mmCIF file of C-alpha atoms and ligand atoms in Angstrom:
data_model
loop_
_atom_site.group_PDB
_atom_site.id
_atom_site.type_symbol
_atom_site.label_atom_id
_atom_site.label_comp_id
_atom_site.label_asym_id
_atom_site.label_seq_id
_atom_site.Cartn_x
_atom_site.Cartn_y
_atom_site.Cartn_z
ATOM 1 C CA MET E 1002 -80.018 83.888 -22.796
ATOM 2 C CA LYS E 1003 -77.131 81.762 -21.549
ATOM 3 C CA TRP E 1004 -73.537 82.002 -22.586
ATOM 4 C CA ILE E 1005 -73.676 78.633 -24.221
ATOM 5 C CA SER E 1006 -76.649 79.655 -26.492
ATOM 6 C CA HIS E 1007 -75.081 82.986 -27.428
ATOM 7 C CA THR E 1008 -71.934 81.618 -28.384
ATOM 8 C CA ALA E 1009 -73.506 78.323 -30.438
ATOM 9 C CA ILE E 1010 -75.861 81.138 -32.314
ATOM 10 C CA ALA E 1011 -73.201 83.389 -33.022
ATOM 11 C CA ALA E 1012 -70.490 80.570 -34.274
ATOM 12 C CA ALA E 1013 -73.219 79.106 -36.325
ATOM 13 C CA ILE E 1014 -73.968 82.261 -37.993
ATOM 14 C CA CYS E 1015 -70.234 83.339 -38.633
ATOM 15 C CA ALA E 1016 -68.772 79.940 -39.290
ATOM 16 C CA PRO E 1017 -70.027 79.499 -42.677
ATOM 17 C CA ILE E 1018 -69.353 83.110 -43.636
ATOM 18 C CA ASN E 1019 -65.939 83.726 -42.299
ATOM 19 C CA PRO E 1020 -64.617 80.695 -40.084
ATOM 20 C CA ALA E 1021 -61.592 82.758 -39.082
ATOM 21 C CA ALA E 1022 -63.664 85.194 -37.297
ATOM 22 C CA VAL E 1023 -65.615 82.813 -35.236
ATOM 23 C CA PRO E 1024 -63.622 83.561 -32.053
ATOM 24 C CA ALA E 1025 -64.389 87.160 -32.464
ATOM 25 C CA ALA E 1026 -67.994 86.461 -32.972
ATOM 26 C CA CYS E 1027 -68.174 84.370 -29.846
ATOM 27 C CA LEU E 1028 -66.309 86.989 -28.028
ATOM 28 C CA GLY E 1029 -68.816 89.808 -29.188
ATOM 29 C CA ALA E 1030 -71.615 87.288 -28.523
ATOM 30 C CA THR E 1031 -71.075 87.008 -24.744
ATOM 31 C CA ALA E 1032 -69.744 90.615 -24.381
ATOM 32 C CA PRO E 1033 -72.655 92.602 -23.185
ATOM 33 C CA ASP E 1034 -72.605 90.263 -20.427
ATOM 34 C CA TRP E 1035 -68.960 89.804 -19.467
ATOM 35 C CA LEU E 1036 -68.392 93.796 -20.006
ATOM 36 C CA GLU E 1037 -70.777 94.222 -17.110
ATOM 37 C CA TRP E 1038 -68.442 92.132 -14.833
ATOM 38 C CA VAL E 1039 -65.332 94.040 -16.396
ATOM 39 C CA GLU E 1040 -67.050 97.273 -15.737
ATOM 40 C CA ARG E 1041 -68.168 96.458 -12.119
ATOM 41 C CA ALA E 1042 -64.584 94.977 -11.473
ATOM 42 C CA ALA E 1043 -62.787 98.254 -12.996
ATOM 43 C CA LEU E 1044 -65.022 100.987 -11.538
ATOM 44 C CA GLY E 1045 -66.276 99.292 -8.538
ATOM 45 C CA HIS E 1046 -69.757 100.492 -8.757
ATOM 46 C CA HIS E 1047 -72.941 98.465 -9.465
ATOM 47 C CA VAL E 1048 -73.758 98.006 -13.106
ATOM 48 C CA LYS E 1049 -77.367 97.484 -14.144
ATOM 49 C CA HIS E 1050 -77.877 93.991 -15.635
ATOM 50 C CA ARG E 1051 -79.003 94.458 -19.467
ATOM 51 C CA GLY E 1052 -78.194 98.219 -19.390
ATOM 52 C CA HIS E 1053 -75.770 99.920 -21.323
ATOM 53 C CA THR E 1054 -73.792 97.077 -22.533
ATOM 54 C CA HIS E 1055 -76.732 95.753 -24.093
ATOM 55 C CA TYR E 1056 -77.624 98.669 -26.202
ATOM 56 C CA LEU E 1057 -78.198 97.141 -30.065
ATOM 57 C CA ALA E 1058 -77.107 100.687 -31.358
ATOM 58 C CA VAL E 1059 -73.961 100.418 -29.934
ATOM 59 C CA TRP E 1060 -73.298 96.893 -31.095
ATOM 60 C CA LEU E 1061 -74.364 97.929 -34.613
ATOM 61 C CA LEU E 1062 -71.877 100.874 -34.513
ATOM 62 C CA VAL E 1063 -69.167 98.503 -33.635
ATOM 63 C CA ALA E 1064 -70.067 96.445 -36.597
ATOM 64 C CA ALA E 1065 -70.269 99.392 -38.761
ATOM 65 C CA PHE E 1066 -67.024 100.601 -37.579
ATOM 66 C CA GLY E 1067 -65.526 97.362 -38.693
ATOM 67 C CA LEU E 1068 -67.274 97.331 -42.253
ATOM 68 C CA PHE E 1069 -66.736 101.163 -42.955
ATOM 69 C CA VAL E 1070 -63.585 102.417 -41.105
ATOM 70 C CA TRP E 1071 -61.009 99.437 -39.885
ATOM 71 C CA ASP E 1072 -61.724 95.832 -39.600
ATOM 72 C CA PHE E 1073 -58.772 94.223 -38.214
ATOM 73 C CA ARG E 1074 -58.924 90.586 -40.298
ATOM 74 C CA GLY E 1075 -62.849 90.938 -40.310
ATOM 75 C CA TRP E 1076 -62.592 90.494 -36.132
ATOM 76 C CA ILE E 1077 -64.225 93.921 -35.565
ATOM 77 C CA THR E 1078 -67.383 93.459 -37.423
ATOM 78 C CA TRP E 1079 -67.751 90.212 -36.177
ATOM 79 C CA PHE E 1080 -67.354 91.235 -32.876
ATOM 80 C CA GLY E 1081 -70.203 93.871 -33.473
ATOM 81 C CA LEU E 1082 -72.414 91.269 -35.017
ATOM 82 C CA GLY E 1083 -71.826 89.190 -32.232
ATOM 83 C CA GLY E 1084 -72.870 91.604 -29.755
ATOM 84 C CA SER E 1085 -75.972 92.377 -32.028
ATOM 85 C CA SER E 1086 -76.736 88.576 -32.003
ATOM 86 C CA HIS E 1087 -76.626 88.734 -28.223
ATOM 87 C CA TRP E 1088 -79.191 91.752 -28.197
ATOM 88 C CA LEU E 1089 -81.450 89.723 -30.450
ATOM 89 C CA CYS E 1090 -81.578 86.393 -28.362
ATOM 90 C CA ASP E 1091 -81.977 88.463 -25.232
ATOM 91 C CA ALA E 1092 -84.894 90.227 -26.939
ATOM 92 C CA LEU E 1093 -86.483 86.927 -27.129
ATOM 93 C CA THR E 1094 -86.670 86.823 -23.567
ATOM 94 C CA ILE E 1095 -89.169 88.055 -21.108
ATOM 95 C CA GLN E 1096 -86.750 90.680 -19.528
ATOM 96 C CA GLY E 1097 -86.084 92.538 -22.890
ATOM 97 C CA VAL E 1098 -83.377 94.718 -24.030
ATOM 98 C CA PRO E 1099 -82.958 98.539 -24.499
ATOM 99 C CA ILE E 1100 -82.326 99.955 -28.213
ATOM 100 C CA GLY E 1101 -79.832 102.717 -27.407
ATOM 101 C CA TRP E 1102 -78.693 105.091 -24.745
ATOM 102 C CA TRP E 1103 -81.777 107.627 -25.368
ATOM 103 C CA SER E 1104 -84.332 105.076 -23.986
ATOM 104 C CA ASP E 1105 -84.251 102.538 -21.260
ATOM 105 C CA ARG E 1106 -87.443 100.905 -22.488
ATOM 106 C CA ARG E 1107 -87.031 97.421 -22.790
ATOM 107 C CA VAL E 1108 -87.718 96.103 -26.319
ATOM 108 C CA HIS E 1109 -88.968 92.377 -27.246
ATOM 109 C CA VAL E 1110 -88.913 90.386 -30.315
ATOM 110 C CA PHE E 1111 -91.536 87.821 -31.201
ATOM 111 C CA GLY E 1112 -93.186 88.844 -27.864
ATOM 112 C CA GLY E 1113 -90.359 88.154 -25.698
ATOM 113 C CA ARG E 1114 -91.729 84.846 -24.185
ATOM 114 C CA ILE E 1115 -88.554 82.749 -23.819
ATOM 115 C CA ARG E 1116 -87.363 82.258 -20.353
ATOM 116 C CA THR E 1117 -83.665 82.283 -19.725
ATOM 117 C CA GLY E 1118 -82.231 78.979 -19.176
ATOM 118 C CA GLY E 1119 -85.490 77.413 -20.200
ATOM 119 C CA GLY E 1120 -85.992 74.570 -23.063
ATOM 120 C CA ALA E 1121 -87.343 77.160 -25.439
ATOM 121 C CA GLU E 1122 -83.898 78.664 -25.550
ATOM 122 C CA PHE E 1123 -81.807 75.770 -26.055
ATOM 123 C CA ILE E 1124 -84.385 74.536 -28.853
ATOM 124 C CA ILE E 1125 -83.879 77.927 -30.584
ATOM 125 C CA ALA E 1126 -79.947 77.702 -30.327
ATOM 126 C CA ALA E 1127 -80.040 74.204 -31.691
ATOM 127 C CA MET E 1128 -82.374 75.246 -34.473
ATOM 128 C CA VAL E 1129 -79.986 77.853 -35.585
ATOM 129 C CA VAL E 1130 -77.264 75.659 -35.448
ATOM 130 C CA GLY E 1131 -78.986 73.268 -37.386
ATOM 131 C CA ILE E 1132 -80.103 75.716 -39.988
ATOM 132 C CA ALA E 1133 -76.718 76.859 -40.359
ATOM 133 C CA ALA E 1134 -75.285 73.302 -40.829
ATOM 134 C CA VAL E 1135 -77.715 72.586 -43.740
ATOM 135 C CA VAL E 1136 -76.932 75.917 -45.418
ATOM 136 C CA THR E 1137 -73.234 74.988 -45.155
ATOM 137 C CA TRP E 1138 -73.621 71.614 -46.586
ATOM 138 C CA GLN E 1139 -75.978 72.918 -49.279
ATOM 139 C CA THR E 1140 -73.765 75.442 -50.411
ATOM 140 C CA GLY E 1141 -70.754 73.298 -49.843
ATOM 141 C CA ALA E 1142 -69.197 76.268 -48.001
ATOM 142 C CA GLY E 1143 -67.586 74.099 -45.335
ATOM 143 C CA GLY E 1144 -65.786 75.189 -42.384
ATOM 144 C CA PHE E 1145 -68.886 74.867 -40.239
ATOM 145 C CA LEU E 1146 -67.029 73.398 -37.103
ATOM 146 C CA PRO E 1147 -65.779 76.471 -35.518
ATOM 147 C CA PHE E 1148 -62.981 74.327 -33.851
ATOM 148 C CA PHE E 1149 -61.437 74.253 -37.283
ATOM 149 C CA TYR E 1150 -61.041 77.767 -37.927
ATOM 150 C CA HIS E 1151 -57.667 78.335 -38.225
ATOM 151 C CA TRP E 1152 -57.770 75.745 -41.277
ATOM 152 C CA GLY E 1153 -60.502 77.873 -42.899
ATOM 153 C CA GLY E 1154 -58.370 80.945 -42.307
ATOM 154 C CA LEU E 1155 -55.531 79.343 -44.151
ATOM 155 C CA TYR E 1156 -57.821 78.262 -46.798
ATOM 156 C CA ASP E 1157 -59.026 82.020 -47.054
ATOM 157 C CA GLN E 1158 -55.373 83.095 -47.376
ATOM 158 C CA GLY E 1159 -54.676 80.663 -50.076
ATOM 159 C CA ILE E 1160 -52.056 78.775 -48.227
ATOM 160 C CA ILE E 1161 -53.719 75.481 -48.543
ATOM 161 C CA ASP E 1162 -55.926 74.355 -51.250
ATOM 162 C CA GLY E 1163 -59.714 73.143 -50.747
ATOM 163 C CA ILE E 1164 -58.468 69.652 -50.807
ATOM 164 C CA GLU E 1165 -55.973 69.985 -48.123
ATOM 165 C CA TRP E 1166 -58.322 71.857 -46.013
ATOM 166 C CA ARG E 1167 -61.250 69.253 -46.550
ATOM 167 C CA ALA E 1168 -58.412 66.656 -45.611
ATOM 168 C CA HIS E 1169 -57.560 68.625 -42.217
ATOM 169 C CA ARG E 1170 -60.766 70.253 -41.242
ATOM 170 C CA PHE E 1171 -61.421 67.348 -38.832
ATOM 171 C CA ASP E 1172 -57.899 67.555 -37.133
ATOM 172 C CA PHE E 1173 -58.387 68.420 -33.450
ATOM 173 C CA LEU E 1174 -55.122 69.818 -33.099
HETATM 174 ZN ZN1 ZN P 1505 -77.479 89.490 -22.064
#
């Protein structure tokens, strides 16, 4: 999938749960792809696309590390969950993705019929964003819009109260 879809999906899932962790989730959601560039630039060798940066097992381990060992402000968990969401989205596509280092076999979810960059990809991304918006609205969780995560963070920390947060959450700066 394209970065825009990965980012939108991760942000939509993360924002209602932990608005302050949205940047970490977005970073994680694109990491399997940009890590390939970083590795290529740093080590100067060819990196197979959708190879070891796309192992589901690795991303789940990152999330588990965040959950059970050390989670800097919730960012590590969400970075790992973001990477896992990337895997799930790529698994919907024709190319598929590997599960872990023990097998290079590509796995598909729901038949893997989505073409990267195709219309269906954006419909799925829009659906996830739409569902997250409805869930947020229904539960009154607020903080859905990822651009205002810093206000959500202040709210989490009890620095500002709910009313103030609602008043400011549409401020752009
Ligand atoms: Zn990818």
